[in-house]
mmCIF file of C-alpha atoms in Angstrom:
data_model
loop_
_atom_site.group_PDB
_atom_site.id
_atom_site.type_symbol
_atom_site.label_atom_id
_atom_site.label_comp_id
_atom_site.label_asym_id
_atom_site.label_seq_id
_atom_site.Cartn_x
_atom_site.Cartn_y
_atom_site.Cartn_z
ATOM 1 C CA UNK A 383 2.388 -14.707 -19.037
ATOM 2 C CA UNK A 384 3.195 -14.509 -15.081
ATOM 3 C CA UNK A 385 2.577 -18.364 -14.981
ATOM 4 C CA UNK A 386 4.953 -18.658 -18.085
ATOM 5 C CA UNK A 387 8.212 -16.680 -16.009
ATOM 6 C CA UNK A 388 6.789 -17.383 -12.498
ATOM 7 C CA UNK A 389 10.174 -19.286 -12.227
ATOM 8 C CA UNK A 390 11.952 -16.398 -13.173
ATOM 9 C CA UNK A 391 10.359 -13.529 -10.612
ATOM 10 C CA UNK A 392 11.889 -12.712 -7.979
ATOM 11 C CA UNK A 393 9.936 -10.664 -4.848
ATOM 12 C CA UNK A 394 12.234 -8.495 -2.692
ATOM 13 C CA UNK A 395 11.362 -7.069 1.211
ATOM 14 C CA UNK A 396 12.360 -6.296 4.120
ATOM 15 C CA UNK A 397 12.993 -9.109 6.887
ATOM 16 C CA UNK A 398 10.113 -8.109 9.495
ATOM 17 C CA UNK A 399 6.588 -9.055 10.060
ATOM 18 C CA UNK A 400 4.171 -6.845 9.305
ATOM 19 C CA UNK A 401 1.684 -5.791 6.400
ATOM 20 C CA UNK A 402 4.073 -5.680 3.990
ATOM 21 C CA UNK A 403 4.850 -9.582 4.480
ATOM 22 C CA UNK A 404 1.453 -10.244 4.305
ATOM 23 C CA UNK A 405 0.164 -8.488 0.743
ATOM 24 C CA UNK A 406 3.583 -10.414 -0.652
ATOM 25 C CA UNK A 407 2.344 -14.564 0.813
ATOM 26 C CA UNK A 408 -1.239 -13.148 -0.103
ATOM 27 C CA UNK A 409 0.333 -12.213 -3.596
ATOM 28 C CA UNK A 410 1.833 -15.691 -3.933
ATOM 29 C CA UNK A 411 -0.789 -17.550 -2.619
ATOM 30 C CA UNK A 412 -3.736 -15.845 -4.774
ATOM 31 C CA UNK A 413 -1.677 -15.628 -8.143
ATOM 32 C CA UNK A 414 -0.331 -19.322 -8.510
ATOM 33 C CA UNK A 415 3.453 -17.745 -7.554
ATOM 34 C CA UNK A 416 5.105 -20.064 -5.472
ATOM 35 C CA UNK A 417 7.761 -20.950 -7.868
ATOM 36 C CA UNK A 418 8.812 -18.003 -7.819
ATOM 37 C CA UNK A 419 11.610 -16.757 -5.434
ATOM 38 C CA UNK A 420 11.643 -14.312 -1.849
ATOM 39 C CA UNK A 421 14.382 -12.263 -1.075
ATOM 40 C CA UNK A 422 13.924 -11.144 2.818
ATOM 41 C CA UNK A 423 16.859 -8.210 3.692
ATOM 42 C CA UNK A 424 17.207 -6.361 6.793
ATOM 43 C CA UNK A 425 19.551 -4.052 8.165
ATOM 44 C CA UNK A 426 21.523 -5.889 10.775
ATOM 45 C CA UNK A 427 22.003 -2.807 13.182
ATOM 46 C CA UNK A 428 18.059 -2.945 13.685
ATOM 47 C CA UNK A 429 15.766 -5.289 15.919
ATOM 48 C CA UNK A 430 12.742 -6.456 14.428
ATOM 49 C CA UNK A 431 10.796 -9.866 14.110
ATOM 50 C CA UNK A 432 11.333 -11.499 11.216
ATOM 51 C CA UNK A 433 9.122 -12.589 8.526
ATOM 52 C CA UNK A 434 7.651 -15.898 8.514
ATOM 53 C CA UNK A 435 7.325 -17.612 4.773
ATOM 54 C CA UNK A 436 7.373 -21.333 6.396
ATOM 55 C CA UNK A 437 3.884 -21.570 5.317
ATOM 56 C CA UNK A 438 4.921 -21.000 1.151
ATOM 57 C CA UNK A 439 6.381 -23.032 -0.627
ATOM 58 C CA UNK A 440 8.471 -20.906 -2.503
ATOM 59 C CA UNK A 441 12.697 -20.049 -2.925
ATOM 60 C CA UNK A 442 13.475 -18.033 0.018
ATOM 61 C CA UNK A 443 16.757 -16.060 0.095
ATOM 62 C CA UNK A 444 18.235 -13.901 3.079
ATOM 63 C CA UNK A 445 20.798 -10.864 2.837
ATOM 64 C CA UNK A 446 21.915 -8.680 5.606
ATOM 65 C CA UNK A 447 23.071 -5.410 4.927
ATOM 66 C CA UNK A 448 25.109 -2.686 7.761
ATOM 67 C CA UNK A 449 24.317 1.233 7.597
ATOM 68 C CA UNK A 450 27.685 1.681 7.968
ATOM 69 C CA UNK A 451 28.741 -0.137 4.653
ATOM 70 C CA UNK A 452 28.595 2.646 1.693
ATOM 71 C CA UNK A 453 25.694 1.818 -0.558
ATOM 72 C CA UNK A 454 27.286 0.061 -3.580
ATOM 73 C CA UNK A 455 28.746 -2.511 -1.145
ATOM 74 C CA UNK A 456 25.035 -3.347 0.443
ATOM 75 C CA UNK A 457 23.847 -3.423 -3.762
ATOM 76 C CA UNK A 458 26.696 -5.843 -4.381
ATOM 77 C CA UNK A 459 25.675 -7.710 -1.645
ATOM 78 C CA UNK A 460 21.988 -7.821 -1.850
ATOM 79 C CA UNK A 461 22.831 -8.873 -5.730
ATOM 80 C CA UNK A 462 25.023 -12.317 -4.878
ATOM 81 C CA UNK A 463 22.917 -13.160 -1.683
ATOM 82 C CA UNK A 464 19.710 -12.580 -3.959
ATOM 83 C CA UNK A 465 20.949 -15.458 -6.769
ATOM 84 C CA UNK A 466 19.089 -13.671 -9.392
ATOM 85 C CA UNK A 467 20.136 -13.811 -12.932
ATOM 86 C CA UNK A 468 20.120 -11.225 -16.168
ATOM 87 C CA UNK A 469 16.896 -12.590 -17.017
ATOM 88 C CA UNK A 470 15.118 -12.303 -13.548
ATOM 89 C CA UNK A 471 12.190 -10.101 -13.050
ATOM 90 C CA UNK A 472 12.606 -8.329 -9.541
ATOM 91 C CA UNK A 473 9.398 -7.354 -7.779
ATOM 92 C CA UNK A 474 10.225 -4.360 -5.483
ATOM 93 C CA UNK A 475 8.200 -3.075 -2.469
ATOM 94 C CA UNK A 476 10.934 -1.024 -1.176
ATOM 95 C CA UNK A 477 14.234 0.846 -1.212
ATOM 96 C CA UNK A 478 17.223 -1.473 -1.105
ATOM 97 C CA UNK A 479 16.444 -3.563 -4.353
ATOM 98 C CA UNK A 480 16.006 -0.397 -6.226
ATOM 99 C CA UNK A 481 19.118 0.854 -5.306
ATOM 100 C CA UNK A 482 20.757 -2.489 -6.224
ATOM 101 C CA UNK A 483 19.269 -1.684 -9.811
ATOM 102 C CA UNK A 484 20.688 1.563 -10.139
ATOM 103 C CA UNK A 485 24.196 1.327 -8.357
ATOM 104 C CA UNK A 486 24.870 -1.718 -10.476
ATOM 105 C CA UNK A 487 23.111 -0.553 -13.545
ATOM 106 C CA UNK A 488 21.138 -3.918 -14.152
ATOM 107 C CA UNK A 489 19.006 -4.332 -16.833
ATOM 108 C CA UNK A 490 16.472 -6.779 -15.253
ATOM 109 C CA UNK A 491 12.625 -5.623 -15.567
ATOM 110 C CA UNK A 492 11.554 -4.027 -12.068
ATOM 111 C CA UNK A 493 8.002 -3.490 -10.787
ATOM 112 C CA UNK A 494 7.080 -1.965 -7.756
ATOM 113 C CA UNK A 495 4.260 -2.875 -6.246
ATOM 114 C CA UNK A 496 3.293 0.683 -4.039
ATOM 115 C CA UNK A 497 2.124 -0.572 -1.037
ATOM 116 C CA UNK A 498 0.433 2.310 0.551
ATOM 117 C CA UNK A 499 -0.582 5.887 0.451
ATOM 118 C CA UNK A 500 2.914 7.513 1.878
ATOM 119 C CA UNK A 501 4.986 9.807 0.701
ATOM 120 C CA UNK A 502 7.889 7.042 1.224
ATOM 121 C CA UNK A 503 6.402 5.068 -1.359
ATOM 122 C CA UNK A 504 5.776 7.833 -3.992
ATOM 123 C CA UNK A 505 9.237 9.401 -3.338
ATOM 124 C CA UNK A 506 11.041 6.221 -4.151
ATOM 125 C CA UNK A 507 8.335 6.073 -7.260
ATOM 126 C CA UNK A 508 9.325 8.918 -8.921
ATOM 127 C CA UNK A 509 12.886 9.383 -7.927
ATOM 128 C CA UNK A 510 13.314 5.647 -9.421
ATOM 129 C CA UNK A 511 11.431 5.739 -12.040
ATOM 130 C CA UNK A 512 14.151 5.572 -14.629
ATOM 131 C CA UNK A 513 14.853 1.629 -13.357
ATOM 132 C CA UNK A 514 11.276 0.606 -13.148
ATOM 133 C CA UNK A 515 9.136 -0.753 -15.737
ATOM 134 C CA UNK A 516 5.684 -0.507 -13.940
ATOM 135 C CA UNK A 517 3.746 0.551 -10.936
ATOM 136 C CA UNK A 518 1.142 -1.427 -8.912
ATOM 137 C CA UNK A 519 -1.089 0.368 -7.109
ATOM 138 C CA UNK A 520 -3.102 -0.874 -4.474
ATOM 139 C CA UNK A 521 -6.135 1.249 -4.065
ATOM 140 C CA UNK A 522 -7.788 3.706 -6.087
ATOM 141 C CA UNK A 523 -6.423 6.425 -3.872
ATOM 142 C CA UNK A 524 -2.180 5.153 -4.670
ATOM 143 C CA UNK A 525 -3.321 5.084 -8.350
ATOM 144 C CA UNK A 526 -4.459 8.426 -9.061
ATOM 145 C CA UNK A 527 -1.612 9.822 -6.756
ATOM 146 C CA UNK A 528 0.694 8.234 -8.510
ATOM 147 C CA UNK A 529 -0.745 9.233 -12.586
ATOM 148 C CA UNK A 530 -0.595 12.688 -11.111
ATOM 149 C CA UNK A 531 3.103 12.387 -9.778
ATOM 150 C CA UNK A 532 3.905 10.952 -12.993
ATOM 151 C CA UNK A 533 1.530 11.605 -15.554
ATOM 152 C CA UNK A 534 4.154 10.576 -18.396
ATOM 153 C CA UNK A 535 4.166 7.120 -17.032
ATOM 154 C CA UNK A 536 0.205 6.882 -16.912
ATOM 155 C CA UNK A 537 0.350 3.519 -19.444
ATOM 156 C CA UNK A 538 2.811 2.084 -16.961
ATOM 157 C CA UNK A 539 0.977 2.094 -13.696
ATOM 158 C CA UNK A 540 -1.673 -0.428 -12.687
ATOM 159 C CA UNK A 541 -4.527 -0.746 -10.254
ATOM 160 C CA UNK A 542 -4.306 -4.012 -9.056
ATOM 161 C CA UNK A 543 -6.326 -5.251 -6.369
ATOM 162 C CA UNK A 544 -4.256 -8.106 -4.191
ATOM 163 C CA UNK A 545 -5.469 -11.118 -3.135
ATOM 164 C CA UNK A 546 -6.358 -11.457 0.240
ATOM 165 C CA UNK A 547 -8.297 -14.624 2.288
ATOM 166 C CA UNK A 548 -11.650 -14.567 2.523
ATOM 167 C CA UNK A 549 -13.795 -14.915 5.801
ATOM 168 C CA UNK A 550 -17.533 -14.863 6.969
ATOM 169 C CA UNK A 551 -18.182 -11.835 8.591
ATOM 170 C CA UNK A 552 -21.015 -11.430 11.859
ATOM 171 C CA UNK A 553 -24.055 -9.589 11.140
ATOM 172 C CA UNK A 554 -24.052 -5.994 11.377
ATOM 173 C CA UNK A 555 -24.637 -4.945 15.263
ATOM 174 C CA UNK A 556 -26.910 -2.428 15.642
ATOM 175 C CA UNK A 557 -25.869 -1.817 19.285
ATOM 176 C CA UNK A 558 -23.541 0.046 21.040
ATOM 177 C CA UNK A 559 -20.621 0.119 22.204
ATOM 178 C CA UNK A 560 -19.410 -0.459 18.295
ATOM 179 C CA UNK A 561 -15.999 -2.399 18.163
ATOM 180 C CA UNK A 562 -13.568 -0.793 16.390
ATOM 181 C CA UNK A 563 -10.356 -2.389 14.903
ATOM 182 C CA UNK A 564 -6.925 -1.217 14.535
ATOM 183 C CA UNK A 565 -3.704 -3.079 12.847
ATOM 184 C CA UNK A 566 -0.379 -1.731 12.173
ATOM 185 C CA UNK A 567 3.159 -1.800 13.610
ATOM 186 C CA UNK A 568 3.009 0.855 16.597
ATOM 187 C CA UNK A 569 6.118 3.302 15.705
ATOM 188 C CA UNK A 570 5.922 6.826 14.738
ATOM 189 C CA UNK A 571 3.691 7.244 11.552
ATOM 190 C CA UNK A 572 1.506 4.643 11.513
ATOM 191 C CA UNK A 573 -1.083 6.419 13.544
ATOM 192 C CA UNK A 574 -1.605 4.976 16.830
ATOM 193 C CA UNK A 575 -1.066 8.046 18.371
ATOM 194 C CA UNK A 576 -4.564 9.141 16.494
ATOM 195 C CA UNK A 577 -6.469 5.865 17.901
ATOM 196 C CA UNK A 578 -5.964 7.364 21.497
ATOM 197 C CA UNK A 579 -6.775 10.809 20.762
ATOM 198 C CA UNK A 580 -9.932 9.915 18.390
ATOM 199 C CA UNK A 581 -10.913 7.273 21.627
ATOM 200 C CA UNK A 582 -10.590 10.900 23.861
ATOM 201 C CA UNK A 583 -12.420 12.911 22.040
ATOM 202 C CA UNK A 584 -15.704 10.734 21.715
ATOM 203 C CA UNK A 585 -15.461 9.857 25.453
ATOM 204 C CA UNK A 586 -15.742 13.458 25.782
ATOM 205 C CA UNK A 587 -18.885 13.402 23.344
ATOM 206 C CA UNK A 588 -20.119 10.858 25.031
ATOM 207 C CA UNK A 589 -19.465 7.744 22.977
ATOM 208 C CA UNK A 590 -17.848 5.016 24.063
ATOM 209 C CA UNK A 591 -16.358 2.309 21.226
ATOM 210 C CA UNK A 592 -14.847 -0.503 22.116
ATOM 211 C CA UNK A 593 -11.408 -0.907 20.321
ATOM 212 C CA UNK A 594 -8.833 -3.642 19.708
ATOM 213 C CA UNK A 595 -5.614 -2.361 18.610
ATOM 214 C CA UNK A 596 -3.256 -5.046 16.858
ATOM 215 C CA UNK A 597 0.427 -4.996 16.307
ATOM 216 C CA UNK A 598 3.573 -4.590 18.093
ATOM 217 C CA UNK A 599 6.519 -2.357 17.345
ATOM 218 C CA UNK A 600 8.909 0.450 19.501
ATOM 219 C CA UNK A 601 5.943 2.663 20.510
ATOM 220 C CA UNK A 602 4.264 -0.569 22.371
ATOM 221 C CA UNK A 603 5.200 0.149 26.104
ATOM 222 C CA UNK A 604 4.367 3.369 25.723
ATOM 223 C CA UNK A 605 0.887 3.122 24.104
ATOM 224 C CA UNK A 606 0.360 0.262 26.823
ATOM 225 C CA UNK A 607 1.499 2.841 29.417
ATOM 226 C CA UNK A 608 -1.199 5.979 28.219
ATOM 227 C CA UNK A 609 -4.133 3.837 27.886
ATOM 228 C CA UNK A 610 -3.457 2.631 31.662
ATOM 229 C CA UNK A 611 -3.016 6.308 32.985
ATOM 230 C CA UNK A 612 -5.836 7.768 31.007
ATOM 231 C CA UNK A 613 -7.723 4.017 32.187
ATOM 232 C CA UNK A 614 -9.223 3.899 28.844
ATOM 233 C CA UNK A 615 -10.515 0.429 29.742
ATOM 234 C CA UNK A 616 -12.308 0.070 26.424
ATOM 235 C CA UNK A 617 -9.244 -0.454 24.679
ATOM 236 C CA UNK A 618 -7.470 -3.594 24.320
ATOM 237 C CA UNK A 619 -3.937 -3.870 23.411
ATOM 238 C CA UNK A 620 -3.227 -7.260 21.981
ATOM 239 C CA UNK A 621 0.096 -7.076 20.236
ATOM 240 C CA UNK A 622 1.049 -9.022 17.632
ATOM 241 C CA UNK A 623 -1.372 -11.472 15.760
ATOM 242 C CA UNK A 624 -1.041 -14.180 13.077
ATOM 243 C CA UNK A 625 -2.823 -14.158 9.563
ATOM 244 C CA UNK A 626 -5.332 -16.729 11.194
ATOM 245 C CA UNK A 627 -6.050 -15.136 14.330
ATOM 246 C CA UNK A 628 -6.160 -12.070 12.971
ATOM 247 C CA UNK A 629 -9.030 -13.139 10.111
ATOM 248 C CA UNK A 630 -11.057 -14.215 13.114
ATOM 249 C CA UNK A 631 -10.956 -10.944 14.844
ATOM 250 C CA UNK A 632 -11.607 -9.307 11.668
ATOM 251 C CA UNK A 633 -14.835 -11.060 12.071
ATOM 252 C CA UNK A 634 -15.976 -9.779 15.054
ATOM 253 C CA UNK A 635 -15.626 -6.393 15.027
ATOM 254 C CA UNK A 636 -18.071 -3.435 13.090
ATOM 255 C CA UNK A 637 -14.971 -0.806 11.983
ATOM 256 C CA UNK A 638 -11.561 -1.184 10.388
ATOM 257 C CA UNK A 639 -9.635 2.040 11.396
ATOM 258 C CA UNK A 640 -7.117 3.431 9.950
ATOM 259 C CA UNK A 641 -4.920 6.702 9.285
ATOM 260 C CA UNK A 642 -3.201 8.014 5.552
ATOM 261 C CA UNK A 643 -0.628 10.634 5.519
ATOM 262 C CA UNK A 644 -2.275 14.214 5.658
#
């Protein structure tokens, strides 16, 4: 059934690198999608890197939108710039195309792929829910947040596992120091505030990992700045990575870290 309206779907995100970029290529890649068409957005007020789709071959489609615009003017926007058409399926992983939906009261099929275990994601879940067909969860954790959010729409949401590369792994290191990995884009909420104080706190114990944290984002001059004063030389800050690169690191290290809303 995808293969039959591949064609027809239509993937929407924001316009930066980062993890959401990569679950939608590995989406594409591992499901036989790249007929299908990429909608990047961004808000032009804001300064990020932009996502890289060079490497699929697939219909990619750029919108800007301003803050200062009222919101039906961004959703008639996002609409033309989009090119989709009555019968286009819209894959959403975030806010803008599902207020497109709404504002302009489209009838297209809509399914949101929730993309991690925030309450961003479930809040635009459930107050959308009227304009989306089904849910995608990620993990086992998203899905049974989300059936008890919305336990009405328990037929309509999915566990789906996406597909992601796969890569030989060292042997198991029974040795200290461990090494210890951490990705995500370093801004407020992502939890690389909780690398450094976790790294603290064993020091203190008396155990000493060794970690590599990967990404780059606003809080990167700072984070670079703390470990230097605290001279947490066991840390190494290595900013942004590609798919490749990163899958080799991946390879060398013991422990993927990483933080979930409390």
């Amino acid at each position: 059934m995808i293969e039959k309206h591949q064609n027809l779907i239509c993937f929407f995100l924001p316009d930066a690198l980062g993890g959401v970029e990569s679950v939608v290529k590995n989406i594409i890649k591992g499901s036989n999608l790249e007929q299908s068409s990429v909608v990047l957005y961004k808000n032009e007020n804001e300064h990020r890197k932009t996502a890289n789709f060079s490497s699929i071959k697939c219909h990619i489609k750029n919108s800007t939108f301003s803050s200062l615009n009222n919101a039906y003017y961004n959703a008639k926007k996002l609409y033309r710039d989009s090119g989709i058409t009555k019968d286009s399926i819209i894959v959403s992983t975030d806010s803008e195309e599902q207020n497109m939906v709404q504002l302009l009261e489209l009838s297209n099929r809509l399914v949101f792929i929730v993309l991690g275990d925030f309450n961003h994601y479930y809040n635009l879940a459930f107050n959308n829910q009227g304009v989306i067909e089904s849910f995608i969860a990620i993990s086992e954790e998203i899905y049974s947040n989300l059936v008890k959010l919305m336990p009405h729409r328990k037929n309509d949401i999915f566990k789906i596992y996406f597909p992601t590369p796969s890569f030989s792994a060292t042997k198991w290191n029974n040795k200290l120091p461990r090494k210890v990995i951490f990705v995500a884009r370093l801004e407020k909420g992502k939890g690389i505030e909780h690398v450094l104080e976790l790294n603290e706190a064993l020091i203190k114990r008396k155990v000493k990992l060794k970690f590599s944290i990967v990404g780059s984002g606003p809080l990167f001059k700072q984070t670079e700045k703390k470990i230097a004063e605290n001279r947490f030389d066991n840390i190494k800050l290595l900013g942004f990575l590609s798919s490749k690169e990163l899958l080799e690191l991946y390879a060398t290290h013991d422990i993927f870290l990483m933080f979930g809303e409390s």
